Amino acid sequence: MMDLSQAKIRFNRSEESLLKKIGAIADKLNLETYLIGGYVRDKLLKRACMDIDIVCVGDAIKLSKEVAVIYNLPPPTIFKRFGTAMIKAGEFEVEFVGARKESYNKDSRKPIVQNGSLEDDQNRRDFTINALAFSLNKVSWGKMLDPFRGIEDLKNGVIRTPLSPKVTFTDDPLRMLRAIRFASQLKFDISLETLNGIKECADRIEIISQERITTELNKIILSDKPSIGFKLLHEVGLIEKIFPAMARLRGVDYVNGKGHKDNYFHTLQVLDNVAYKSNDLWLRWAAIMHDIGKPKTKRFNNKIGWTFHGHDAVGAGMTPSIFRKLKLPLDHKMKFVQKLVRLHLRPISLTKENITDSAIRRLLYEAGEDIDQLMMLCEADITTKNEGKQKRYLANYELVKEKMNEIEEKDHIRNWQPPISGEEIMDVFNIGPSREVGIIKNAIKEAILDGDIANSYKEAHSFMLNKAKEMGII
Ligand code: ATP
Ligand code: MG
């Protein structure tokens, strides 16, 4: 049953010495021991990987303790509930687990776990390419145990479940998202049978926690070309279950033969464009969210056709609740995404002729230190296939950026705070915290952004006195 083809893994020196030592300790304890799963896969694909999974037929915790002693490491962290142990060896995290057999009961999400053979252990793994085992014992060092032809699937770039897809996905529906995540990360195809299995089991995703779903979603988003994953999520019918607001971007309506662009696929193009330029997860989220307000603001006008007026503000308004629902952070990262959604149309308006310095200063002030990211998003948002138009739009943004640089050099707006604080206003007029303080402070800020006065303490101070007179405070 087992295919014992020779491995073609090349370890570097520190990996090899660590794994050989684990093998020698396993020999001493008389434990059949393997390197398994993602690490074997990534090594064969020559991808970087720091998480080493070790499986042994027998007491994995004992093995991990012995390895820690011989390596002079702190004792392993033991996860009793899972029967696993973890040690940190230099740059590597090594997880030890005993080979196990899992049986699932229809009415429960939790499997019944029993000790098992290596083969049992390989059977419970999600995909053929994740079930490869590389022998670490001295007599069989380097033998690859590949019962499901995972190496062939690796060569052909195919994701396939080891057992029938229906069994694998019903046992643990998260695996459907993992399949799509691996397809996106590795640029692999999902085998037809496996893909059909996902379509069939898609409803079952509802028993998986939002945290685990979002972890996979973020891994899709961080892949080189995230549209691969999102197109699959759409194809199998998972996107509407895990991220309905995004699914609503899909589709084109027609009135009098006039359609608009499909905003799902447009968004994916923007996401890929951003991903090509930046690895920042939150900038990528801003790309996903930038048009999220479009379905709610879509109107048809006989004269001008389809409009999405206000989708920037509506999208910004939707951002906190979507982040909350997806269990994404609600801190400054959400605020950053929200800010970019809110401002994503503003640079377009700055490409019009006769733009005033004050309009540029305002955007610099509002975007603050996120202005470069905002411009990246805007450039990524140009998805026209017409090369002439594309060049022209990009050139327009170059002009805007030049102007911004000029103004920034002159006025230093990016990290700017108005030259007079609320405390100073209270001091000067001998008043307590009040609405008046806010009005004066805001008026100073507006006057500087509008260019009515220079960005200097002196001019701001006399402006403040005039404003206070006007308000009858002095
Ligand atoms: P990555 O580390 O890039 O997320 P990985 O394949 O190493 O990818 P891990 O979550 O680290 O994924 O899991 C290690 C191994 O455990 C996998 O390669 C696979 O064999 C197995 N595994 C993980 N999650 C599951 C699951 N939900 N169902 C079945 N097997 C799984
Ligand atoms: Mg891993």
Short mmCIF file of C-alpha atoms and ligand atoms in Angstrom, two decimals:
data_model
loop_
_atom_site.label_atom_id
_atom_site.label_comp_id
_atom_site.label_asym_id
_atom_site.label_seq_id
_atom_site.Cartn_x
_atom_site.Cartn_y
_atom_site.Cartn_z
CA MET A 1 0.00 0.00 0.00
CA MET A 2 2.76 2.41 0.84
CA ASP A 3 4.83 4.04 -1.81
CA LEU A 4 8.40 4.30 -0.62
CA SER A 5 9.83 6.62 -3.25
CA GLN A 6 12.98 8.44 -2.24
CA ALA A 7 12.57 11.99 -0.98
CA LYS A 8 14.13 14.83 -2.82
CA ILE A 9 14.30 17.17 0.12
CA ARG A 10 17.35 19.29 0.67
CA PHE A 11 17.81 20.39 4.27
CA ASN A 12 20.19 23.09 5.31
CA ARG A 13 22.76 22.20 7.94
CA SER A 14 20.86 23.32 11.04
CA GLU A 15 17.66 21.60 9.93
CA GLU A 16 19.48 18.42 9.11
CA SER A 17 21.28 18.31 12.43
CA LEU A 18 18.06 18.95 14.36
CA LEU A 19 16.11 16.28 12.46
CA LYS A 20 18.91 13.71 12.66
CA LYS A 21 19.10 14.24 16.38
CA ILE A 22 15.34 13.83 16.78
CA GLY A 23 15.68 10.62 14.73
CA ALA A 24 18.47 9.32 17.00
CA ILE A 25 16.46 10.06 20.14
CA ALA A 26 13.44 8.33 18.59
CA ASP A 27 15.65 5.31 17.84
CA LYS A 28 16.73 5.22 21.46
CA LEU A 29 13.10 5.29 22.61
CA ASN A 30 12.21 2.78 19.95
CA LEU A 31 9.63 5.06 18.34
CA GLU A 32 8.76 5.09 14.66
CA THR A 33 9.01 8.82 13.89
CA TYR A 34 8.29 11.04 10.89
CA LEU A 35 8.42 14.55 9.66
CA ILE A 36 4.93 15.22 8.36
CA GLY A 37 2.51 17.68 6.80
CA GLY A 38 3.15 21.27 5.79
CA TYR A 39 6.89 21.15 6.41
CA VAL A 40 7.45 18.25 4.01
CA ARG A 41 5.21 19.89 1.43
CA ASP A 42 6.95 23.27 1.70
CA LYS A 43 10.41 21.71 1.57
CA LEU A 44 9.53 19.88 -1.64
CA LEU A 45 8.17 23.12 -3.06
CA LYS A 46 11.25 25.00 -1.82
CA ARG A 47 9.09 27.37 0.19
CA ALA A 48 10.23 28.80 3.51
CA CYS A 49 8.67 27.10 6.53
CA MET A 50 9.53 27.38 10.23
CA ASP A 51 6.87 25.11 11.75
CA ILE A 52 8.08 21.56 11.95
CA ASP A 53 5.53 18.83 12.63
CA ILE A 54 6.76 15.52 13.97
CA VAL A 55 4.53 12.52 14.33
CA CYS A 56 5.55 9.33 16.11
CA VAL A 57 3.78 6.07 16.63
CA GLY A 58 3.66 6.12 20.42
CA ASP A 59 4.35 8.60 23.19
CA ALA A 60 5.10 11.95 21.47
CA ILE A 61 5.29 13.84 24.74
CA LYS A 62 8.04 11.58 26.02
CA LEU A 63 9.95 12.09 22.77
CA SER A 64 9.61 15.88 23.00
CA LYS A 65 10.84 15.89 26.63
CA GLU A 66 13.89 13.87 25.69
CA VAL A 67 14.68 16.17 22.75
CA ALA A 68 14.42 19.20 25.05
CA VAL A 69 16.81 17.62 27.56
CA ILE A 70 19.42 16.67 24.99
CA TYR A 71 19.20 20.10 23.33
CA ASN A 72 19.41 21.85 26.67
CA LEU A 73 16.13 23.60 26.00
CA PRO A 74 13.38 24.58 28.41
CA PRO A 75 10.86 21.76 28.87
CA PRO A 76 8.26 21.47 26.11
CA THR A 77 4.93 23.22 26.30
CA ILE A 78 2.39 20.47 26.59
CA PHE A 79 -1.14 20.76 25.28
CA LYS A 80 -2.88 18.00 27.21
CA ARG A 81 -6.18 18.41 25.43
CA PHE A 82 -4.59 17.68 22.07
CA GLY A 83 -1.90 15.31 23.30
CA THR A 84 0.75 17.45 21.64
CA ALA A 85 3.98 19.08 22.80
CA MET A 86 5.90 21.99 21.42
CA ILE A 87 9.50 23.08 21.71
CA LYS A 88 11.32 26.05 20.29
CA ALA A 89 14.68 25.05 18.85
CA GLY A 90 16.46 28.14 17.55
CA GLU A 91 14.39 29.57 14.73
CA PHE A 92 12.15 26.51 14.56
CA GLU A 93 8.96 25.63 16.35
CA VAL A 94 8.72 21.88 16.56
CA GLU A 95 5.41 20.25 17.36
CA PHE A 96 5.25 16.61 18.43
CA VAL A 97 2.13 14.53 18.14
CA GLY A 98 1.37 10.85 18.50
CA ALA A 99 -0.08 9.16 15.42
CA ARG A 100 -3.84 9.11 15.85
CA LYS A 101 -7.03 7.84 14.43
CA GLU A 102 -10.00 10.17 14.38
CA SER A 103 -13.58 9.11 14.03
CA TYR A 104 -16.33 11.63 13.62
CA ASN A 105 -19.81 11.30 14.87
CA LYS A 106 -22.50 13.03 12.80
CA ASP A 107 -23.96 14.86 15.77
CA SER A 108 -20.77 16.26 17.18
CA ARG A 109 -18.05 18.49 15.85
CA LYS A 110 -15.44 16.93 18.07
CA PRO A 111 -13.82 13.75 16.79
CA ILE A 112 -13.21 10.70 18.93
CA VAL A 113 -9.44 10.45 19.00
CA GLN A 114 -7.56 7.20 19.55
CA ASN A 115 -3.96 6.17 19.16
CA GLY A 116 -3.36 4.82 15.70
CA SER A 117 -0.86 3.83 13.08
CA LEU A 118 0.93 6.22 10.75
CA GLU A 119 -1.56 5.26 8.09
CA ASP A 120 -4.50 6.18 10.33
CA ASP A 121 -2.80 9.49 10.92
CA GLN A 122 -2.33 10.16 7.23
CA ASN A 123 -5.98 9.30 6.58
CA ARG A 124 -7.21 12.07 8.86
CA ARG A 125 -5.18 14.76 7.08
CA ASP A 126 -6.86 17.26 4.82
CA PHE A 127 -5.09 16.92 1.46
CA THR A 128 -2.80 14.47 -0.26
CA ILE A 129 -0.04 17.09 -0.41
CA ASN A 130 -0.34 17.56 3.37
CA ALA A 131 -0.18 13.86 4.20
CA LEU A 132 3.41 13.14 3.18
CA ALA A 133 5.58 11.54 5.86
CA PHE A 134 9.38 11.54 5.80
CA SER A 135 11.02 8.91 7.98
CA LEU A 136 13.49 10.15 10.60
CA ASN A 137 14.68 6.82 12.10
CA LYS A 138 18.20 5.90 11.14
CA VAL A 139 17.45 2.67 9.29
CA SER A 140 14.82 4.29 7.11
CA TRP A 141 16.00 7.92 7.09
CA GLY A 142 14.54 9.83 4.16
CA LYS A 143 11.97 7.29 3.09
CA MET A 144 8.85 9.07 1.92
CA LEU A 145 5.55 7.50 2.85
CA ASP A 146 3.08 8.76 0.32
CA PRO A 147 -0.01 6.55 0.30
CA PHE A 148 -2.19 9.01 -1.64
CA ARG A 149 0.24 10.03 -4.39
CA GLY A 150 0.73 13.43 -2.82
CA ILE A 151 4.07 13.91 -4.56
CA GLU A 152 2.40 13.49 -7.92
CA ASP A 153 -0.24 16.05 -6.89
CA LEU A 154 2.52 18.39 -5.77
CA LYS A 155 4.20 18.05 -9.14
CA ASN A 156 0.95 18.65 -11.00
CA GLY A 157 -0.19 21.41 -8.69
CA VAL A 158 -3.38 19.74 -7.50
CA ILE A 159 -5.29 19.94 -4.22
CA ARG A 160 -7.14 16.71 -3.54
CA THR A 161 -8.58 15.11 -0.42
CA PRO A 162 -7.09 11.74 0.56
CA LEU A 163 -10.49 10.18 1.25
CA SER A 164 -13.77 10.94 -0.46
CA PRO A 165 -14.23 14.75 -0.37
CA LYS A 166 -17.61 14.43 1.26
CA VAL A 167 -16.14 12.52 4.20
CA THR A 168 -13.17 14.86 4.58
CA PHE A 169 -15.30 18.04 4.42
CA THR A 170 -18.14 16.77 6.57
CA ASP A 171 -15.66 15.71 9.25
CA ASP A 172 -14.17 19.21 9.34
CA PRO A 173 -15.75 21.87 7.12
CA LEU A 174 -12.85 24.27 7.73
CA ARG A 175 -10.95 22.11 5.24
CA MET A 176 -13.04 23.62 2.44
CA LEU A 177 -11.52 27.00 3.18
CA ARG A 178 -8.08 25.46 3.60
CA ALA A 179 -8.39 23.94 0.12
CA ILE A 180 -9.14 27.34 -1.35
CA ARG A 181 -6.43 29.00 0.73
CA PHE A 182 -3.80 26.51 -0.50
CA ALA A 183 -5.01 26.94 -4.09
CA SER A 184 -4.52 30.69 -3.71
CA GLN A 185 -1.18 30.52 -1.86
CA LEU A 186 0.39 27.85 -4.07
CA LYS A 187 -1.42 28.71 -7.32
CA PHE A 188 -2.68 25.10 -7.44
CA ASP A 189 -5.89 23.75 -8.94
CA ILE A 190 -8.49 22.01 -6.83
CA SER A 191 -9.34 18.65 -8.39
CA LEU A 192 -12.81 18.51 -9.91
CA GLU A 193 -14.06 15.90 -7.46
CA THR A 194 -12.75 17.88 -4.49
CA LEU A 195 -14.26 21.11 -5.85
CA ASN A 196 -17.63 19.41 -6.28
CA GLY A 197 -17.32 18.13 -2.75
CA ILE A 198 -16.91 21.69 -1.51
CA LYS A 199 -19.97 22.84 -3.44
CA GLU A 200 -21.94 20.02 -1.91
CA CYS A 201 -20.78 20.67 1.67
CA ALA A 202 -20.65 24.50 1.58
CA ASP A 203 -23.61 24.85 3.97
CA ARG A 204 -21.68 23.03 6.68
CA ILE A 205 -19.26 25.96 7.06
CA GLU A 206 -21.72 27.44 9.55
CA ILE A 207 -20.47 25.16 12.33
CA ILE A 208 -16.97 26.68 12.11
CA SER A 209 -16.05 29.59 14.37
CA GLN A 210 -15.61 33.03 12.84
CA GLU A 211 -12.04 33.27 14.14
CA ARG A 212 -10.93 30.18 12.23
CA ILE A 213 -12.74 31.32 9.09
CA THR A 214 -11.11 34.74 9.26
CA THR A 215 -7.64 33.22 9.75
CA GLU A 216 -8.05 31.40 6.43
CA LEU A 217 -9.56 34.47 4.77
CA ASN A 218 -6.55 36.54 5.80
CA LYS A 219 -4.21 33.90 4.40
CA ILE A 220 -6.05 34.09 1.08
CA ILE A 221 -5.78 37.87 1.18
CA LEU A 222 -2.04 37.67 1.87
CA SER A 223 -1.36 35.34 -1.06
CA ASP A 224 0.39 36.77 -4.13
CA LYS A 225 -2.78 36.82 -6.21
CA PRO A 226 -5.74 36.84 -3.80
CA SER A 227 -8.31 36.89 -6.63
CA ILE A 228 -7.58 33.18 -7.17
CA GLY A 229 -9.02 32.43 -3.74
CA PHE A 230 -11.94 34.84 -3.98
CA LYS A 231 -12.98 33.55 -7.40
CA LEU A 232 -13.06 30.05 -5.95
CA LEU A 233 -14.99 31.23 -2.88
CA HIS A 234 -17.55 32.62 -5.28
CA GLU A 235 -17.58 29.60 -7.55
CA VAL A 236 -18.32 27.14 -4.74
CA GLY A 237 -20.88 29.35 -3.03
CA LEU A 238 -18.89 30.05 0.14
CA ILE A 239 -18.43 33.80 -0.19
CA GLU A 240 -22.11 34.58 0.51
CA LYS A 241 -21.93 32.45 3.64
CA ILE A 242 -18.72 33.83 5.09
CA PHE A 243 -18.76 37.43 3.82
CA PRO A 244 -22.22 38.39 2.52
CA ALA A 245 -21.48 42.11 2.13
CA MET A 246 -18.75 41.27 -0.35
CA ALA A 247 -20.92 38.73 -2.16
CA ARG A 248 -23.45 41.51 -2.78
CA LEU A 249 -20.92 43.27 -5.03
CA ARG A 250 -21.39 40.46 -7.53
CA GLY A 251 -23.65 40.87 -10.53
CA VAL A 252 -24.64 43.41 -13.15
CA ASP A 253 -28.02 45.10 -13.50
CA TYR A 254 -29.32 46.44 -16.79
CA VAL A 255 -31.80 49.21 -17.49
CA ASN A 256 -32.57 50.09 -21.13
CA GLY A 257 -29.67 47.90 -22.15
CA LYS A 258 -27.22 49.84 -19.97
CA GLY A 259 -25.20 47.86 -17.44
CA HIS A 260 -22.51 48.77 -14.92
CA LYS A 261 -19.33 46.91 -14.15
CA ASP A 262 -19.45 43.84 -11.92
CA ASN A 263 -18.10 45.25 -8.69
CA TYR A 264 -17.01 41.88 -7.28
CA PHE A 265 -14.60 41.25 -10.10
CA HIS A 266 -13.57 44.90 -10.19
CA THR A 267 -12.77 44.72 -6.46
CA LEU A 268 -10.69 41.59 -7.04
CA GLN A 269 -8.71 43.36 -9.74
CA VAL A 270 -8.04 46.26 -7.35
CA LEU A 271 -7.03 43.78 -4.65
CA ASP A 272 -4.58 42.02 -6.98
CA ASN A 273 -3.16 45.39 -8.06
CA VAL A 274 -2.59 46.41 -4.44
CA ALA A 275 -1.17 42.97 -3.61
CA TYR A 276 1.34 43.36 -6.42
CA LYS A 277 2.67 46.51 -4.76
CA SER A 278 2.31 45.85 -1.03
CA ASN A 279 2.17 43.03 1.51
CA ASP A 280 0.25 45.13 4.01
CA LEU A 281 -2.80 43.13 5.09
CA TRP A 282 -4.76 46.25 6.00
CA LEU A 283 -4.10 48.03 2.73
CA ARG A 284 -5.36 44.84 1.08
CA TRP A 285 -8.45 44.98 3.30
CA ALA A 286 -8.98 48.58 2.21
CA ALA A 287 -8.97 47.35 -1.39
CA ILE A 288 -11.59 44.72 -0.53
CA MET A 289 -13.75 47.29 1.24
CA HIS A 290 -13.35 50.33 -1.01
CA ASP A 291 -16.57 49.78 -2.99
CA ILE A 292 -18.48 47.85 -0.31
CA GLY A 293 -21.04 50.70 -0.17
CA LYS A 294 -21.93 50.39 -3.86
CA PRO A 295 -24.85 47.93 -3.66
CA LYS A 296 -26.62 50.18 -1.13
CA THR A 297 -26.15 53.35 -3.18
CA LYS A 298 -26.83 52.01 -6.66
CA ARG A 299 -29.34 54.10 -8.66
CA PHE A 300 -30.24 54.40 -12.30
CA ASN A 301 -30.63 57.82 -13.83
CA ASN A 302 -32.07 58.16 -17.35
CA LYS A 303 -29.59 60.84 -18.32
CA ILE A 304 -26.33 59.64 -16.80
CA GLY A 305 -26.94 55.93 -16.29
CA TRP A 306 -25.81 54.06 -13.17
CA THR A 307 -24.56 56.01 -10.17
CA PHE A 308 -23.22 55.05 -6.76
CA HIS A 309 -23.31 58.45 -5.09
CA GLY A 310 -21.99 58.47 -1.57
CA HIS A 311 -20.71 54.89 -1.67
CA ASP A 312 -17.46 56.13 -0.09
CA ALA A 313 -19.20 57.46 3.02
CA VAL A 314 -21.66 54.55 3.17
CA GLY A 315 -18.77 52.07 2.83
CA ALA A 316 -16.86 53.81 5.61
CA GLY A 317 -19.99 53.59 7.73
CA MET A 318 -20.26 49.84 7.12
CA THR A 319 -16.63 49.15 8.00
CA PRO A 320 -16.84 48.83 11.82
CA SER A 321 -19.78 46.41 11.79
CA ILE A 322 -18.21 44.25 9.08
CA PHE A 323 -14.95 44.13 11.03
CA ARG A 324 -16.84 43.23 14.18
CA LYS A 325 -18.74 40.46 12.45
CA LEU A 326 -15.59 39.03 10.91
CA LYS A 327 -13.79 39.26 14.29
CA LEU A 328 -11.17 41.51 12.75
CA PRO A 329 -9.50 44.05 15.06
CA LEU A 330 -11.48 47.18 15.87
CA ASP A 331 -8.46 49.31 16.75
CA HIS A 332 -6.36 51.63 14.58
CA LYS A 333 -6.24 48.98 11.83
CA MET A 334 -9.99 49.20 11.33
CA LYS A 335 -9.74 53.01 11.49
CA PHE A 336 -7.08 52.92 8.79
CA VAL A 337 -9.27 50.81 6.49
CA GLN A 338 -12.26 53.02 7.23
CA LYS A 339 -10.27 56.15 6.46
CA LEU A 340 -9.10 54.83 3.10
CA VAL A 341 -12.63 53.75 2.16
CA ARG A 342 -13.92 57.21 3.09
CA LEU A 343 -11.22 59.06 1.16
CA HIS A 344 -10.77 56.82 -1.88
CA LEU A 345 -12.54 59.16 -4.29
CA ARG A 346 -10.88 62.34 -3.11
CA PRO A 347 -7.65 62.11 -5.13
CA ILE A 348 -9.76 61.77 -8.31
CA SER A 349 -11.34 65.11 -7.60
CA LEU A 350 -7.85 66.57 -7.27
CA THR A 351 -7.01 65.55 -10.83
CA LYS A 352 -9.47 68.12 -12.17
CA GLU A 353 -8.06 71.36 -13.54
CA ASN A 354 -7.65 74.48 -11.40
CA ILE A 355 -7.36 72.63 -8.17
CA THR A 356 -6.65 74.96 -5.30
CA ASP A 357 -3.82 74.48 -2.84
CA SER A 358 -6.42 74.45 -0.12
CA ALA A 359 -8.12 71.31 -1.56
CA ILE A 360 -4.75 69.55 -1.53
CA ARG A 361 -3.94 70.74 1.99
CA ARG A 362 -7.30 69.39 3.17
CA LEU A 363 -6.66 65.92 1.80
CA LEU A 364 -3.13 65.91 3.23
CA TYR A 365 -4.56 66.87 6.58
CA GLU A 366 -7.34 64.28 6.52
CA ALA A 367 -5.20 61.42 5.23
CA GLY A 368 -2.28 62.35 7.50
CA GLU A 369 0.43 59.75 7.49
CA ASP A 370 -1.69 57.36 5.40
CA ILE A 371 -1.56 59.49 2.26
CA ASP A 372 0.91 57.24 0.41
CA GLN A 373 -1.24 54.19 1.05
CA LEU A 374 -4.31 56.10 -0.11
CA MET A 375 -2.57 57.01 -3.37
CA MET A 376 -1.55 53.37 -3.83
CA LEU A 377 -5.18 52.31 -3.43
CA CYS A 378 -6.32 54.96 -5.93
CA GLU A 379 -3.79 53.86 -8.51
CA ALA A 380 -4.83 50.24 -8.00
CA ASP A 381 -8.45 51.35 -8.53
CA ILE A 382 -7.69 52.16 -12.18
CA THR A 383 -8.88 48.96 -13.83
CA THR A 384 -9.78 50.20 -17.29
CA LYS A 385 -8.57 47.92 -20.07
CA ASN A 386 -8.08 50.94 -22.34
CA GLU A 387 -4.35 51.55 -22.24
CA GLY A 388 -4.61 55.17 -23.30
CA LYS A 389 -7.04 55.96 -20.48
CA GLN A 390 -4.97 54.02 -17.98
CA LYS A 391 -1.83 56.00 -18.84
CA ARG A 392 -3.71 59.27 -18.66
CA TYR A 393 -5.25 58.50 -15.24
CA LEU A 394 -1.90 57.42 -13.83
CA ALA A 395 -0.22 60.55 -15.20
CA ASN A 396 -2.93 62.63 -13.52
CA TYR A 397 -2.15 61.01 -10.17
CA GLU A 398 1.55 61.70 -10.72
CA LEU A 399 0.67 65.38 -11.04
CA VAL A 400 -1.42 65.24 -7.87
CA LYS A 401 1.48 63.60 -6.03
CA GLU A 402 3.89 66.25 -7.26
CA LYS A 403 1.57 68.99 -6.09
CA MET A 404 1.17 67.26 -2.74
CA ASN A 405 4.93 67.09 -2.34
CA GLU A 406 5.28 70.77 -3.11
CA ILE A 407 2.62 71.76 -0.62
CA GLU A 408 3.87 69.34 1.99
CA GLU A 409 7.35 70.81 1.71
CA LYS A 410 5.95 74.30 2.13
CA ASP A 411 3.26 73.75 4.77
CA HIS A 412 4.09 70.45 6.52
CA ILE A 413 0.50 69.33 6.79
CA ARG A 414 0.97 65.56 7.03
CA ASN A 415 1.59 65.27 10.74
CA TRP A 416 0.33 68.69 11.42
CA GLN A 417 -1.39 70.00 14.52
CA PRO A 418 -2.80 73.53 14.44
CA PRO A 419 -0.30 75.92 16.13
CA ILE A 420 -2.64 76.85 18.97
CA SER A 421 -4.01 74.25 21.35
CA GLY A 422 -7.28 74.19 23.23
CA GLU A 423 -5.44 74.76 26.52
CA GLU A 424 -3.86 77.92 25.22
CA ILE A 425 -7.24 79.23 24.07
CA MET A 426 -8.68 78.58 27.54
CA ASP A 427 -5.69 80.32 29.15
CA VAL A 428 -5.75 83.40 26.96
CA PHE A 429 -9.47 84.08 27.44
CA ASN A 430 -9.66 82.67 30.90
CA ILE A 431 -12.50 80.30 30.03
CA GLY A 432 -13.09 76.67 30.89
CA PRO A 433 -13.62 73.77 28.52
CA SER A 434 -16.57 74.80 26.39
CA ARG A 435 -18.11 74.87 22.95
CA GLU A 436 -16.42 78.23 22.31
CA VAL A 437 -12.96 76.71 22.67
CA GLY A 438 -13.83 74.14 20.01
CA ILE A 439 -15.23 76.78 17.67
CA ILE A 440 -12.11 78.93 17.89
CA LYS A 441 -9.76 75.99 17.54
CA ASN A 442 -11.60 74.72 14.48
CA ALA A 443 -11.75 78.19 12.91
CA ILE A 444 -7.95 78.48 13.20
CA LYS A 445 -7.51 75.08 11.56
CA GLU A 446 -9.92 75.93 8.72
CA ALA A 447 -8.29 79.31 8.09
CA ILE A 448 -4.88 77.70 7.72
CA LEU A 449 -6.12 74.85 5.51
CA ASP A 450 -7.98 77.38 3.34
CA GLY A 451 -4.83 79.47 3.08
CA ASP A 452 -6.53 82.54 4.60
CA ILE A 453 -3.66 82.81 7.05
CA ALA A 454 -0.19 81.30 7.04
CA ASN A 455 0.62 78.23 9.08
CA SER A 456 2.42 80.22 11.77
CA TYR A 457 1.91 80.89 15.46
CA LYS A 458 1.89 84.64 14.96
CA GLU A 459 -0.85 84.72 12.34
CA ALA A 460 -2.88 82.10 14.17
CA HIS A 461 -2.65 84.15 17.36
CA SER A 462 -3.99 87.36 15.86
CA PHE A 463 -6.65 85.38 13.98
CA MET A 464 -7.70 83.88 17.32
CA LEU A 465 -8.07 87.33 18.92
CA ASN A 466 -10.20 88.56 16.01
CA LYS A 467 -12.37 85.48 16.13
CA ALA A 468 -12.91 85.90 19.88
CA LYS A 469 -13.91 89.53 19.34
CA GLU A 470 -16.34 88.50 16.65
CA MET A 471 -17.86 86.00 19.06
CA GLY A 472 -18.14 88.55 21.81
CA ILE A 473 -15.76 86.72 24.14
CA ILE A 474 -13.49 89.77 24.50
P1 ATP B 1 0.45 26.56 7.07
O1 ATP B 1 1.40 26.31 8.17
O2 ATP B 1 0.96 27.29 5.91
O3 ATP B 1 -0.85 27.12 7.55
P2 ATP B 1 0.11 23.73 7.06
O4 ATP B 1 -0.31 22.73 6.03
O5 ATP B 1 1.42 23.49 7.73
O6 ATP B 1 0.06 25.15 6.40
P3 ATP B 1 -0.99 23.67 9.67
O7 ATP B 1 -2.28 24.27 10.15
O8 ATP B 1 0.29 24.15 10.21
O9 ATP B 1 -1.05 23.79 8.09
O10 ATP B 1 -1.13 22.11 9.90
C1 ATP B 1 -0.07 21.19 9.75
C2 ATP B 1 -0.58 19.90 9.14
O11 ATP B 1 -1.66 19.37 9.94
C3 ATP B 1 -1.17 20.05 7.75
O12 ATP B 1 -0.19 20.01 6.75
C4 ATP B 1 -2.13 18.90 7.69
O13 ATP B 1 -1.46 17.69 7.44
C5 ATP B 1 -2.66 18.82 9.10
N1 ATP B 1 -3.88 19.63 9.28
C6 ATP B 1 -3.99 20.90 9.72
N2 ATP B 1 -5.26 21.30 9.81
C7 ATP B 1 -5.99 20.26 9.41
C8 ATP B 1 -7.40 20.04 9.27
N3 ATP B 1 -8.29 20.99 9.55
N4 ATP B 1 -7.80 18.82 8.84
C9 ATP B 1 -6.91 17.85 8.56
N5 ATP B 1 -5.60 18.00 8.66
C10 ATP B 1 -5.12 19.19 9.07
MG MG B 2 2.23 24.69 9.40
#
